[in-house]
XYZ file of C-alpha atoms in Angstrom:
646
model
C 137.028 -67.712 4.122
C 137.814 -64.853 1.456
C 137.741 -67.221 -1.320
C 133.990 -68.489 0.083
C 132.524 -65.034 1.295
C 134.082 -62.481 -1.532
C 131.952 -63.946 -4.581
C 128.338 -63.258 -2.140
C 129.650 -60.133 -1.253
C 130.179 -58.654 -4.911
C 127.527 -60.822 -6.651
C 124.466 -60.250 -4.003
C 123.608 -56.389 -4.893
C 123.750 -57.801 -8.343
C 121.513 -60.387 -7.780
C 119.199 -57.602 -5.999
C 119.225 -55.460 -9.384
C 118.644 -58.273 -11.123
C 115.442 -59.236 -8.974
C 113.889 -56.021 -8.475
C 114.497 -54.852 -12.094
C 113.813 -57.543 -13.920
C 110.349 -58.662 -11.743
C 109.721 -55.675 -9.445
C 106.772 -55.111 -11.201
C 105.401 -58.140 -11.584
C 106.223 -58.422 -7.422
C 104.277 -55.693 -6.893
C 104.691 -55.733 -3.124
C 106.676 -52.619 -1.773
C 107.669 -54.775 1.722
C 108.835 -57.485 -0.606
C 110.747 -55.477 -2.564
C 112.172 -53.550 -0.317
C 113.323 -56.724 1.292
C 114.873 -57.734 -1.106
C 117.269 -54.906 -2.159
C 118.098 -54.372 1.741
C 118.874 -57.913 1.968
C 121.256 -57.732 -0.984
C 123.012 -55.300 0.693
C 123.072 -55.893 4.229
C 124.160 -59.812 3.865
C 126.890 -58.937 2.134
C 127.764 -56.270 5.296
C 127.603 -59.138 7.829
C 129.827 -61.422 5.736
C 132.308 -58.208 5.499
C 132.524 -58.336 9.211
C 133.163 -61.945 9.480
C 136.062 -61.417 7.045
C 137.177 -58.176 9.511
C 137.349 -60.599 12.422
C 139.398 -63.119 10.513
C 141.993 -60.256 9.213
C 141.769 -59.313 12.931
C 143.335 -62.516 13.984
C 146.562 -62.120 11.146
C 149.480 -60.595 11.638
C 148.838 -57.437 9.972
C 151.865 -57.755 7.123
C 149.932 -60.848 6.052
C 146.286 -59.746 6.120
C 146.003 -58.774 2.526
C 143.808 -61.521 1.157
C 143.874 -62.105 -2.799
C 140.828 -63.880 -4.858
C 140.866 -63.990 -8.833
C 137.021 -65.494 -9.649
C 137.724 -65.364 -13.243
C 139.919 -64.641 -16.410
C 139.087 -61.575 -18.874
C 141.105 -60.300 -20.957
C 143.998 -62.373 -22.150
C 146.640 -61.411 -25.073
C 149.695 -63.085 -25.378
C 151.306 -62.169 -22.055
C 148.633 -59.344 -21.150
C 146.109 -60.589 -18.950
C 143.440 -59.115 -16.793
C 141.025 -60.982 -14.308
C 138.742 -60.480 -12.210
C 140.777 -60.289 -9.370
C 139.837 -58.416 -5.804
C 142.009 -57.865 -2.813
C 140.586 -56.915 0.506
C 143.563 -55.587 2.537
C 142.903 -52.972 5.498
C 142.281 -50.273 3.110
C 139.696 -51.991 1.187
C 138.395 -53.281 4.306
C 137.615 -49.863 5.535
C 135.487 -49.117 2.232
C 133.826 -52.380 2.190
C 132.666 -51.802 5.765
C 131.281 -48.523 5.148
C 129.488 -49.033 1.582
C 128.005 -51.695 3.016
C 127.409 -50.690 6.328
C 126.048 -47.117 5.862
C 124.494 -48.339 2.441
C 122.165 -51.484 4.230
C 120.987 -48.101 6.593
C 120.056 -46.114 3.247
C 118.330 -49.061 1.770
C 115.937 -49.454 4.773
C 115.480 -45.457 5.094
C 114.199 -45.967 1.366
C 111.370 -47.887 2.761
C 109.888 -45.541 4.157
C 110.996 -42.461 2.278
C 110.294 -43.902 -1.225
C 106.503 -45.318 -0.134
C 103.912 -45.099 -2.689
C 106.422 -43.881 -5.552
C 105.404 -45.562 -9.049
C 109.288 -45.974 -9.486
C 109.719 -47.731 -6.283
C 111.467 -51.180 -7.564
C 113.088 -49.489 -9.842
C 114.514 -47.476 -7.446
C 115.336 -50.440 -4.889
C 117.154 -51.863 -8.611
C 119.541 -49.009 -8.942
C 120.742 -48.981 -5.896
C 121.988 -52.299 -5.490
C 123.254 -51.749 -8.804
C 125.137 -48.535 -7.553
C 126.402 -50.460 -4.722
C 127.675 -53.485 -6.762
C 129.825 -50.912 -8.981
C 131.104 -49.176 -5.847
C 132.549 -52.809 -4.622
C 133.708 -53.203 -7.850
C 135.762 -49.903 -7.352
C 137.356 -50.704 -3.931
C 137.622 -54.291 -4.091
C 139.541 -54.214 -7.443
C 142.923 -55.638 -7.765
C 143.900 -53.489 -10.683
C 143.091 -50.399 -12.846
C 140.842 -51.957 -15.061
C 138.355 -53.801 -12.328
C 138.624 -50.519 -10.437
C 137.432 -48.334 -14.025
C 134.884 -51.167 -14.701
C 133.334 -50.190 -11.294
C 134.487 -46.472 -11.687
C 131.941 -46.092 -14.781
C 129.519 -48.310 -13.517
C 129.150 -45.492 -10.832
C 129.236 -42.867 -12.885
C 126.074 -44.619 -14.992
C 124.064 -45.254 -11.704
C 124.946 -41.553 -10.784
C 123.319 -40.425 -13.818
C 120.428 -42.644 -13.251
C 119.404 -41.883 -9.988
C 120.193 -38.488 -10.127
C 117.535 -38.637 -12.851
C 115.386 -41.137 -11.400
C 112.479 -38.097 -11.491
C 113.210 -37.374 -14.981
C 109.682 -35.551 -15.048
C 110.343 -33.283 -12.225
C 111.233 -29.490 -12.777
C 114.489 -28.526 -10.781
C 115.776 -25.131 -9.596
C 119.396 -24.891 -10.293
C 121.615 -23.050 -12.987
C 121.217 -23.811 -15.899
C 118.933 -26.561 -15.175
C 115.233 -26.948 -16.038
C 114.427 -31.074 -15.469
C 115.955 -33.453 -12.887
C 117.326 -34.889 -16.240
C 119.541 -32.005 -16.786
C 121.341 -32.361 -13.834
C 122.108 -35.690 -14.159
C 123.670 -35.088 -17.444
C 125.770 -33.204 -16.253
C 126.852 -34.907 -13.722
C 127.826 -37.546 -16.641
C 129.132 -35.374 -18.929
C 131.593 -33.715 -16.235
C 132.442 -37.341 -14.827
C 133.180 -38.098 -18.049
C 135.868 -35.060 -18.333
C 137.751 -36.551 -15.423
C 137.525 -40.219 -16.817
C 139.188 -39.100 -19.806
C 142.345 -37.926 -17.589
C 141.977 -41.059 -15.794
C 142.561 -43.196 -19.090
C 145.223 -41.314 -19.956
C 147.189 -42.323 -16.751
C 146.692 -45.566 -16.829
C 147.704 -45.776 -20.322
C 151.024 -44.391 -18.967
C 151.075 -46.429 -16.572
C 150.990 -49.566 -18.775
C 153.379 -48.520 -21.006
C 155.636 -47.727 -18.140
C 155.242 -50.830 -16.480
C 153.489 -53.519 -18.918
C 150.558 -54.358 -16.269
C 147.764 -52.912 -14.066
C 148.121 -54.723 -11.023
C 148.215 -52.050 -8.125
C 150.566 -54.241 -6.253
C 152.541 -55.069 -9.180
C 152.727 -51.465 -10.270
C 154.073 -50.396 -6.350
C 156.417 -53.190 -5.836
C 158.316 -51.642 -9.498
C 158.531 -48.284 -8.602
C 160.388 -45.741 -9.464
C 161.314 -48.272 -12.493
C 162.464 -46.586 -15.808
C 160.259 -43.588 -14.881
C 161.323 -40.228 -14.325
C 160.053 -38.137 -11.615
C 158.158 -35.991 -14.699
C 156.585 -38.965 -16.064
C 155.385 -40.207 -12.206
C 153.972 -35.938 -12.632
C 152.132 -36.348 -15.594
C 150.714 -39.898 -14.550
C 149.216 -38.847 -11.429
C 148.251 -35.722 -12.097
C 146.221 -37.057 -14.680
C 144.803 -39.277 -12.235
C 144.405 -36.963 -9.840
C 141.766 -34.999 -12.780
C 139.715 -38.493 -12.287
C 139.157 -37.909 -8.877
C 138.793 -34.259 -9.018
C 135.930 -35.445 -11.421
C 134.123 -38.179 -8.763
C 134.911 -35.826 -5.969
C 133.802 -33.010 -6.997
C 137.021 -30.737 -6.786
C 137.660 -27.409 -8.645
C 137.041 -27.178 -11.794
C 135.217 -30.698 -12.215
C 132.991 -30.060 -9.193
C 129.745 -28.346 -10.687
C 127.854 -31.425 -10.955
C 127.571 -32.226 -7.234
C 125.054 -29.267 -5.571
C 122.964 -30.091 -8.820
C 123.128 -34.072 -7.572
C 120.344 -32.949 -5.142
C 117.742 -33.088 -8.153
C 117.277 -36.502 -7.051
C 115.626 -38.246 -4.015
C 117.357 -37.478 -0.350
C 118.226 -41.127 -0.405
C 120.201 -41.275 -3.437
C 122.262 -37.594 -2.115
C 123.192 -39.546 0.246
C 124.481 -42.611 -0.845
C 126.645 -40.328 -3.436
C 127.740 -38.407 -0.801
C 128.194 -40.157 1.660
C 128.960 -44.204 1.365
C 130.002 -44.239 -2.366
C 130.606 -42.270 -5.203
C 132.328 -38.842 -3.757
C 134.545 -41.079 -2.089
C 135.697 -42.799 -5.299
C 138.524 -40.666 -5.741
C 139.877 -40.715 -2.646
C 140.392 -44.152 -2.927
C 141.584 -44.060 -5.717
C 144.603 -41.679 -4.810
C 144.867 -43.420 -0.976
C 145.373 -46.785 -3.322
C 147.994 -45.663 -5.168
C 149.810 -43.641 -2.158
C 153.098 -45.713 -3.413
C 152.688 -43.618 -6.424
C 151.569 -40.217 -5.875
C 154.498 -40.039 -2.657
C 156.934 -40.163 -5.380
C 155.712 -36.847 -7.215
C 156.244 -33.528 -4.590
C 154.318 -31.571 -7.606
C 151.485 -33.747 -7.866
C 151.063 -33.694 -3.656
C 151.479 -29.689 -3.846
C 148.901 -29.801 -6.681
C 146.501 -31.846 -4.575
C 146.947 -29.973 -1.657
C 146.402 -26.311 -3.188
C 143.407 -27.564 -5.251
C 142.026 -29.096 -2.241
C 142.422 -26.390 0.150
C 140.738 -23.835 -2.317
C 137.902 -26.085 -2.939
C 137.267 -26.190 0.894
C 137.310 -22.971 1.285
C 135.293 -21.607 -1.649
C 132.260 -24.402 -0.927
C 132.382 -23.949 2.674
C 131.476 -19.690 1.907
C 128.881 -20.896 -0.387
C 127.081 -22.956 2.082
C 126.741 -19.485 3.891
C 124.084 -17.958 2.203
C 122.021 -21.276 1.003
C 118.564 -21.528 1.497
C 118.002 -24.732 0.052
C 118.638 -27.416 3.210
C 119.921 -30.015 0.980
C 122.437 -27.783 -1.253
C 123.613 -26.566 2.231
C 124.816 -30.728 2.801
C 125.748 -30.383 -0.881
C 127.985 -27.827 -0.491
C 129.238 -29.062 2.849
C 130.313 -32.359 1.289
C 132.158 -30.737 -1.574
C 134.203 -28.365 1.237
C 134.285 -32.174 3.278
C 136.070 -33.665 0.355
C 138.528 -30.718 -0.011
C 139.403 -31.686 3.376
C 140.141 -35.213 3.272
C 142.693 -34.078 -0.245
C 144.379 -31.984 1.699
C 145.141 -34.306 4.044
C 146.040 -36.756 0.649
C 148.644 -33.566 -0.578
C 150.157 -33.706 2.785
C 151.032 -37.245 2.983
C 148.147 -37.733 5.917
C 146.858 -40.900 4.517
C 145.101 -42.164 7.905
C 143.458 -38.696 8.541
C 141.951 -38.873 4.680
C 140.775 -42.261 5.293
C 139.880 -41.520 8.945
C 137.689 -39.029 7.588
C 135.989 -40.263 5.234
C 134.715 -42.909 7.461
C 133.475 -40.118 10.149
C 132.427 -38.292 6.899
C 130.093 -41.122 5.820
C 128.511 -41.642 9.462
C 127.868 -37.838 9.896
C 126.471 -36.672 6.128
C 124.388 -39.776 5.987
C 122.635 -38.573 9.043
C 122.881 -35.359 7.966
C 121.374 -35.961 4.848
C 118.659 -38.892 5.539
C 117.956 -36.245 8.571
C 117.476 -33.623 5.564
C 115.179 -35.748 3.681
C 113.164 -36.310 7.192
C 112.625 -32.682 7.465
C 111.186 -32.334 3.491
C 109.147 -36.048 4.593
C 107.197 -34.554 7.264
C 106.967 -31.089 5.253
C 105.368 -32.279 2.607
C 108.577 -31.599 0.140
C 109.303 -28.472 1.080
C 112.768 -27.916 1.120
C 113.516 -23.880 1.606
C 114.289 -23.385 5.503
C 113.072 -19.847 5.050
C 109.622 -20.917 4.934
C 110.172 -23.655 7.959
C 111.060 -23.005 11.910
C 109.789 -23.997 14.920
C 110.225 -28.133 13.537
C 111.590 -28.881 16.963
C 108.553 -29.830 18.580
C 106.609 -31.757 15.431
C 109.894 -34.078 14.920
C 112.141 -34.205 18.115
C 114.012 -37.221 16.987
C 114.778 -36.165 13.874
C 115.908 -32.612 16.038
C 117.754 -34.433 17.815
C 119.995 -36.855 15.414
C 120.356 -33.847 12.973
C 121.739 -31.797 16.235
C 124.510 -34.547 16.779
C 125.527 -35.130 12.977
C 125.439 -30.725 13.125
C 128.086 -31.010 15.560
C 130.070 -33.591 14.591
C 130.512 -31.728 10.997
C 131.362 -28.686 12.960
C 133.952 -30.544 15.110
C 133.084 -30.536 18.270
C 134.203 -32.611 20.952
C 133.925 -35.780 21.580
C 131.972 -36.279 17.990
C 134.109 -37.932 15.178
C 134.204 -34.844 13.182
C 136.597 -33.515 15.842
C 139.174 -35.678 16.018
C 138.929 -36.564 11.728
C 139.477 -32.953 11.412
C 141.645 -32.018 13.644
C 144.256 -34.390 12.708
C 144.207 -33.113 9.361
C 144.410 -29.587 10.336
C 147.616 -30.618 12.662
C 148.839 -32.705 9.737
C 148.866 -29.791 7.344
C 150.702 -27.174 9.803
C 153.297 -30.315 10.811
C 154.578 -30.154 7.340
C 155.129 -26.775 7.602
C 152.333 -25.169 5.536
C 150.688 -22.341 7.999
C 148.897 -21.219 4.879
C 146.984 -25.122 4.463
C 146.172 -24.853 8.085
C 144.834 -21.206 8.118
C 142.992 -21.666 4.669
C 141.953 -25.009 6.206
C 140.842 -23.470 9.848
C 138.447 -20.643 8.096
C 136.540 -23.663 6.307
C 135.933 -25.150 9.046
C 134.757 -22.324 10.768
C 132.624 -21.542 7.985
C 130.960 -24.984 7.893
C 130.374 -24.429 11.791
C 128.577 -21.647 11.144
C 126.119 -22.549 8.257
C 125.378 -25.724 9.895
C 124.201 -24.339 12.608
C 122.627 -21.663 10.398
C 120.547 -24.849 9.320
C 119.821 -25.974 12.490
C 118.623 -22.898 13.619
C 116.312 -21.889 10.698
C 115.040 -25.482 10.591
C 114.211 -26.344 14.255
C 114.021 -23.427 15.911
C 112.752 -19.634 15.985
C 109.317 -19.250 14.823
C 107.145 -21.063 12.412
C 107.081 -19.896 9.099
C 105.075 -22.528 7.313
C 101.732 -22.132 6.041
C 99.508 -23.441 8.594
C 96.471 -24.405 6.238
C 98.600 -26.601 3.461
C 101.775 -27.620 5.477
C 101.026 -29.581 8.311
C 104.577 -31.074 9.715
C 105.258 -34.971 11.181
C 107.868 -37.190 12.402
C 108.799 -39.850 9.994
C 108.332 -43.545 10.486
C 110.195 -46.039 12.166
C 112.084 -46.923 8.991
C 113.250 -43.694 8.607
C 114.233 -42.838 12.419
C 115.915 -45.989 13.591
C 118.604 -45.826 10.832
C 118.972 -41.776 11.840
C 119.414 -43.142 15.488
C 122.024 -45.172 14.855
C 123.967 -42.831 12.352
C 123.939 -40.461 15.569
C 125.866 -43.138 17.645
C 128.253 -43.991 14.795
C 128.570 -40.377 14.492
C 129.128 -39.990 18.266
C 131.346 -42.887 18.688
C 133.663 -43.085 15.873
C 136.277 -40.926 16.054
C 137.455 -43.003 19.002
C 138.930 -45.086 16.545
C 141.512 -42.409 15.969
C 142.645 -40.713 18.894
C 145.218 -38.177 18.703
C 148.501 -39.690 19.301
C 149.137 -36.989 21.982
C 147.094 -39.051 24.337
C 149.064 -42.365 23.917
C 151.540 -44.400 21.585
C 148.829 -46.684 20.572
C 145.285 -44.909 21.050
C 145.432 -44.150 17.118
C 143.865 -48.033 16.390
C 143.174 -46.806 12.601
C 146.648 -45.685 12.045
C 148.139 -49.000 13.766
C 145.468 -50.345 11.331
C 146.460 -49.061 8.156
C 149.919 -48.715 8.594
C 151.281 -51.784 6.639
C 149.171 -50.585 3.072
C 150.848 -46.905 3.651
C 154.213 -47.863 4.478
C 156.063 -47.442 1.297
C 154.538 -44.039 0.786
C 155.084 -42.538 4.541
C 158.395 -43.417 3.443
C 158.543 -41.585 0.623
C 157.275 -38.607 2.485
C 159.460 -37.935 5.544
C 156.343 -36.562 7.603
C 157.100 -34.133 10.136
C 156.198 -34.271 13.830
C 154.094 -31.963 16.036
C 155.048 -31.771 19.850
C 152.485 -32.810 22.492
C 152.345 -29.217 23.641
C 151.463 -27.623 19.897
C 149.270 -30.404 19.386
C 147.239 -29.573 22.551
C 147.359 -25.988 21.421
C 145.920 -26.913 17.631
C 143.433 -28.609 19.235
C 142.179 -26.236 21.535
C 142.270 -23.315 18.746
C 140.623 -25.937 16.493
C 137.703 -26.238 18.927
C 137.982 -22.524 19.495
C 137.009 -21.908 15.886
C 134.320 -24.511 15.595
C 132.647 -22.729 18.954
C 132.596 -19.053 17.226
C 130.978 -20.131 14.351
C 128.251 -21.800 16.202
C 127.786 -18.533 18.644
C 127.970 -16.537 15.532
C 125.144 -18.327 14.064
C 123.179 -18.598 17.059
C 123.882 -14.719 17.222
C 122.635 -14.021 13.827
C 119.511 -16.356 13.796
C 118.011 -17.026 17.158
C 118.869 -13.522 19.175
C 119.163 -11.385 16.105
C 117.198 -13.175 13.699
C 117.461 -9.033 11.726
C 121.111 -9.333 11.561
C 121.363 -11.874 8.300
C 119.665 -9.143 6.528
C 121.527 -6.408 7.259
C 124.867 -7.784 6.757
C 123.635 -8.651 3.372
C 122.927 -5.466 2.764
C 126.159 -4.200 4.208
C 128.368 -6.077 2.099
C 125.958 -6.341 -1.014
C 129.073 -7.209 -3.621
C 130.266 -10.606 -1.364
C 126.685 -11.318 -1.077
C 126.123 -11.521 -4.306
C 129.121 -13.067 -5.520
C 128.276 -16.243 -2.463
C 124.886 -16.374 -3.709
C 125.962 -17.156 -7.196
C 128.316 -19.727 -6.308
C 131.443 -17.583 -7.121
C 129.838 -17.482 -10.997
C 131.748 -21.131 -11.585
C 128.303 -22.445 -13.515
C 128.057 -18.605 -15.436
C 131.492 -19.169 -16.674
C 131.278 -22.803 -18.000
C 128.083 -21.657 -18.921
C 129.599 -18.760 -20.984
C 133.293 -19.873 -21.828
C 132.250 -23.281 -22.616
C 129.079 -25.056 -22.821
C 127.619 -21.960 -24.990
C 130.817 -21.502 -27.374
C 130.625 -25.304 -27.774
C 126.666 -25.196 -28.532
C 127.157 -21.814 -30.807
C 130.328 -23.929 -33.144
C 128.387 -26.571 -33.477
C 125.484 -25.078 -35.025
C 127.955 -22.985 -37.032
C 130.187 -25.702 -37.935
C 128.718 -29.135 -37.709
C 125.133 -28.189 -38.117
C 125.761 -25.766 -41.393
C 129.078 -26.797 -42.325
C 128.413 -30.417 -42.370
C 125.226 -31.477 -41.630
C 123.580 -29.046 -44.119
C 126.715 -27.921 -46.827
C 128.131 -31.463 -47.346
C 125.442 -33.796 -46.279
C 122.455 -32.380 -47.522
C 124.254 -30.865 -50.147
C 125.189 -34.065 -51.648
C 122.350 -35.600 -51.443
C 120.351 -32.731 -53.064
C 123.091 -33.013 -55.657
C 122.548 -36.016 -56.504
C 118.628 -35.873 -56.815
C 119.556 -32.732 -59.191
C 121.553 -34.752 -61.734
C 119.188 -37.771 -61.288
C 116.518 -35.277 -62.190
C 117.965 -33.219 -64.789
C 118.891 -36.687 -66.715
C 115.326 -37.721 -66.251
C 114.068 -34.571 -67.935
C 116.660 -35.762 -70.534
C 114.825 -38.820 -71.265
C 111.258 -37.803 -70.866
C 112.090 -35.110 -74.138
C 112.820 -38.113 -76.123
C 109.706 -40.132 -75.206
C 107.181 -37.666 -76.365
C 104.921 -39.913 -77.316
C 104.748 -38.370 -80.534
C 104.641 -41.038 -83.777
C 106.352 -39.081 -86.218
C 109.594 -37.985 -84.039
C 109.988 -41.809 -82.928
C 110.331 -42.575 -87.133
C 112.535 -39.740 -87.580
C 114.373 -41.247 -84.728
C 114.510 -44.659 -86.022
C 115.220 -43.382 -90.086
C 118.220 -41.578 -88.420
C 119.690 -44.776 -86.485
C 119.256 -47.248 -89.373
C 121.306 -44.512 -91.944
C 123.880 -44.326 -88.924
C 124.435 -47.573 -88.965
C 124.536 -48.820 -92.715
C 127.044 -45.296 -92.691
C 129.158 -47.296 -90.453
C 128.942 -50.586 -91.932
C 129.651 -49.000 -96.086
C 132.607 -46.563 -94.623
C 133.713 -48.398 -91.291
C-alpha cells in the first residue's frame, strides 16, 4: 500500500501549489480555492492513516516501509534517489503535518477572507507543506536538505506574504524585513548543516540514514562523530530557533496568524528536531555533542520563557513560548529522551496551534489589534474562542490531565534521571515561567475590564471555519498525552515509547539511561504540577486581584525590567557586533575599494586614454589645407629617404 499511497501523499500539496498558483486568479472563487488547497492537504492525511493502520498490523521490527519513485543523481557508484521511508518516526511527523496542517488550511478560510493575496496564499502553503514531507519522509541527507531549503524559501515567503505592511520589531521596518532575516539566519545554520554532511560522506561514501547507522562507529573517531554533529546540530539550532540562531522566530509573527502557526507548530520549528531524533544512532555516539545540546537547550528555555514575561504583543508571547517549547524538547534530545522530544512535539503541535489560531481569533474579532493592553473583558464577545484558548493555556502550562503535563514532565524526570539537578532546576523555572505569562495572556485578554475603544473596536466571535478547527485542537490538546503515560502507572501505558522503540534502539543503547524509582517519580510529578499551579496563582495575583501590582514590580526592579523587555539585547548585539560592522566594511571595502577604486577606476581609465588619443588625432585633422601638404611633402621625402639610403 506504501508503494500506491506515498506518491499522492508527497505529490498532492504540490499539485495544490500548482493549481492555486498557477490559475488562482483566473479561479477567482475564494470557496473554490480554498477547496482546493485543503483538499491537497487533508487527502493526503487520510491516506497517512490508512498507512498507520497497516504499520499497526506489522510486527514492529518490520514496519519500516521503503519506496524509491525515482533516480537523481547518479556518478559512477554515487547515487541518490528519490527515496522515502515511513518508519514510526516518520509516521509520527507525517501524521501531524498533515493532520494539524488540513486544520490550518480550513482556519485560512475564514481568517484570510477578502485578502487580494488569497490564492496565493492557499499556493504557499501547500507548497510549505510539500517541502516539510519532503524533510521527514526523506531517506537520506540530500532528500531531507531538498525539503530542508524548500522550507526555509516558503518561510521567507509567507513570512513576507504582506510585504507592504509596516512591522514593529527591532530592527525591522516592513514585514519584508523580517522575513529576510529569517532567511538569512536559516541560511547560517544550513551552512553548518552542509558541512556535516560533507563529513559524513567522506566518512562513509553515502547519505542513506540507514546506511550511515548500520556503519557506525566505522573509521571515525569519537572527535570526528563531535565535529559532524555538532555541525549539524548548528542546522537545527538554525530551524529551531536555538541560541544564537534564534532571532528570526518572534520576528516570524510579521506574517498572518495562520502562517505562525504552521511554522510553529506542524512544520518548520520542528525541522530540527527531526533532524537530530533521525540521526539518534549518531549523535548517542558523541557525549560532547549531547552535553552541547543539552546546555544550549536548557539556556534557550530559560532565557525565552523570562521574555515572554513582560510581552505585550499576544502573538510574540506564543512566539516566545515556542522558542522556550523547543528548548525543551532539545533537552530532552541532550539527555538521550528521544520519546519525550518526540512526545512533545506532537502535544506541542496540538496545543500552539490552538494557541496560536486562538491568537489570530482574538486579533479577527478585534479588528487586528493585537496589544492585550488595550483588550479585556473578551470573555463574553467570544466564549468559544475563551474557552479553547483556556485549555491550550493549560496544557502549555502543564497541568493535569492536558498533554502538556505528561510531555513535560517526562522530560523534566528524564533530565534529573541522568543525574543533572541543574537541567531539571533550570528546566522547572521555565516552566514555571511559561505558566505564568500564559496565564498573564489569558488574563489580560479575557478577563478584567475592557480596555478597547468602544466607538472603533467593536469585538466578535469568528466563524465556523475558524472555531471548529479551535474545537478540535482543544480535544487533541486534552486527549493526547494519554498516548504517553508515565511508566510509573504501568509497564506498558507508555504506547508512544512501545511505539518508537525499534527506530531508537541503537541509540538508547549507546546511552545507558538511568532509571527513576516509582516513588521519586511520583514526587517529580507532584513538584512539577506544584510549579505549574504557582505560576498560574501568581498571575492571577498580579492581574485579576492586583491588576496595580505588574506596575510596581516593574518599577521595583527597573534594571531586570528593562533588560526582559529588550529581549536580553540578543538583536542590539547582532545588530551592533555584526550586521552593522558587516554593512560599515562593505561600504568601506567593497563599495570604495572595489566597486569605486578598481571598477570605476578602470573604466574611467580607459575612457581617459581613449580620450586623450582622440585629442591626438583631432590636432592632426585641422582641417587646415596648408598643414595637410606640409604633411604629405614630409611623408613622400621620408619615404624616397628610405628607398635612396635603405
Amino acid at each position: 500500500m506504501a508503494s500506491t499511497l506515498l506518491p499522492f501523499i508527497l505529490l498532492l500539496p504540490f499539485a495544490g501549489f500548482l493549481v492555486n498558483g498557477l490559475l488562482g486568479k483566473k479561479i477567482g472563487s475564494e470557496k473554490v480555492i480554498g477547496a482546493i488547497g485543503t483538499a491537497a492537504i487533508a487527502l493526503p492525511f487520510l491516506f497517512a492513516v490508512l498507512l498507520f493502520f497497516e504499520m499497526l498490523g506489522l510486527p514492529p521490527d518490520d514496519r519500516a516501509m521503503h519506496v524509491t519513485l525515482a533516480s537523481w543523481i547518479t556518478a559512477g557508484k554515487f547515487s541518490v534517489d528519490f527515496a522515502y521511508q515511513i518508519d514510526q518516526l516518520s509516521m509520527i511527523f507525517l501524521l501531524i503535518i498533515t493532520g494539524v496542517g488540513s486544520l490550518i488550511h480550513i482556519y485560512s478560510i475564514g481568517y484570510m477572507h477578502g485578502d487580494r493575496g488569497f490564492f496565493r496564499f492557499f499556493a504557499y502553503l501547500n507548497l510549505f507543506i510539500f517541502m516539510m514531507l519532503n524533510l521527514v519522509l526523506a531517506d537520506n541527507f540530500l532528500v531531507t536538505f531538498l525539503g530542508w531549503e524548500g522550507v526555509g524559501l516558503c518561510s521567507f515567503l509567507l513570512i513576507g506574504f504582506w510585504y507592504d505592511r509596516k512591522f514593529e520589531g527591532t530592527a525591522i521596518t516592513w514585514t519584508g524585513d523580517a522575513a529576510k532575516k529569517a532567511f538569512v539566519m536559516n541560511r547560517i545554520g544550513d551552512l553548518g548543516m552542509l558541512i556535516g554532511m560533507f563529513i559524513l560522506f567522506s566518512q562513509f561514501g553515502t547519505l542513506k540514514y540507514a546506511e550511515i547507522a548500520a556503519g557506525l562507529p566505522g573509521s571515525m573517531s569519537e572527535e570526528m562523530i563531535t565535529i559532524a554533529t555538532l555541525c549539524l546540530f548548528l542546522g537545527a539550532c538554525g530551524k529551531s530557533a536555538q541560541i544564537p540562531l534564534g532571532v528570526w522566530l518572534p520576528d516570524a509573527m510579521a506574517g498572518p496568524t495562520p502562517v505562525s502557526a504552521l511554522i510553529h507548530a506542524a512544520t518548520m520549528v520542528t525541522a530540527g528536531i527531526f533532524l537530530v531524533a533521525r540521526n539518534a544512532a549518531l549523535f548517542s555516539m558523541s557525549h560532547t555533542t549531547m552535553a552541547v545540546i543539552a546546555g544550549v537547550a536548557v539556556t534557550t528555555a530559560l532565557i525565552a520563557a523570562t521574555v515572554g514575561l513582560v510581552q505585550n504583543d499576544i502573538k510574540k508571547v506564543l512566539a516566545y513560548s515556542t522558542v522556550s517549547q523547543l528548548g525543551f524538547m532539545f533537552v530532552a534530545l541532550g539527555v538521550g529522551a528521544w520519546t519525550a522530544a518526540v512526545f512533545h512535539v506532537m502535544t506541542h503541535a496540538f496545543f500552539k496551534a490552538l494557541l496560536f489560531l486562538g491568537s489570530g481569533s482574538v486579533i479577527h474579532g478585534m479588528h487586528e489589534e493585537q496589544d492585550m493592553q488595550k483588550m479585556g473583558g473578551l470573555k463574553k464577545y467570544m466564549p468559544q474562542t475563551y474557552k479553547t484558548y483556556l485549555i491550550g493555556s493549560l496544557a502549555i502550562a502543564g497541568i493535569v490531565p492536558f498533554s502538556g503535563f505528561f510531555s513535560k514532565d517526562e522530560i523534566l524526570a528524564s533530565a534529573f534521571a541522568n543525574g543533572n539537578a541543574i537541567l531539571w532546576g533550570v528546566g522547572a523555572l521555565a516552566a514555571f515561567c511559561t505558566a505564568f505569562y500564559m496565564f498573564r495572556s489569558v488574563f489580560l485578554t479575557f478577563h478584567g475590564e475592557e480596555r478597547f475603544d468602544h466607538h472603533h473596536v467593536h469585538p466578535h466571535e469568528s466563524p465556523a471555519t475558524m472555531t471548529i478547527p479551535l474545537w478540535i485542537l482543544a480535544v487533541l490538546a486534552t486527549v493526547g498525552g494519554f498516548l504517553g503515560l508515565p511508566i510509573v502507572l504501568g509497564e506498558h501505558v507508555h504506547a508512544l515509547h512501545s511505539w518508537l522503540e525499534p527506530v531508537f534502539a541503537q541509540a538508547s543503547a549507546n546511552m545507558h539511561g538511568h532509571h527513576l524509582s516509582h516513588s521519586l517519580e511520583w514526587v517529580l510529578m507532584g513538584v512539577s504540577l506544584t510549579i505549574a499551579a504557582l505560576g498560574i496563582f501568581l498571575a492571577y495575583r498580579m492581574y485579576i486581584q492586583k491588576p496595580e501590582l505588574p506596575n510596581q514590580v516593574a518599577g521595583s526592579f527597573k534594571g531586570l525590567y528593562k533588560l526582559l523587555w529588550n529581549k536580553w539585547y540578543v538583536d542590539e548585539a547582532y545588530q551592533g557586533g555584526v550586521v552593522k560592522p558587516i554593512w560599515e566594511g562593505s561600504k568601506s571595502i567593497l563599495l570604495k575599494g572595489i566597486d569605486k577604486g578598481l571598477i570605476d577606476g578602470t573604466l574611467h581609465g580607459l575612457a581617459k586614454m581613449t580620450g586623450g588619443a582622440s585629442n591626438l588625432f583631432r590636432k592632426i585633422q585641422s582641417g587646415v589645407a596648408q598643414q595637410y601638404m606640409l604633411v604629405f611633402m614630409v611623408g613622400i621625402l621620408v619615404i624616397i629617404g628610405w628607398l635612396v639610403f635603405g
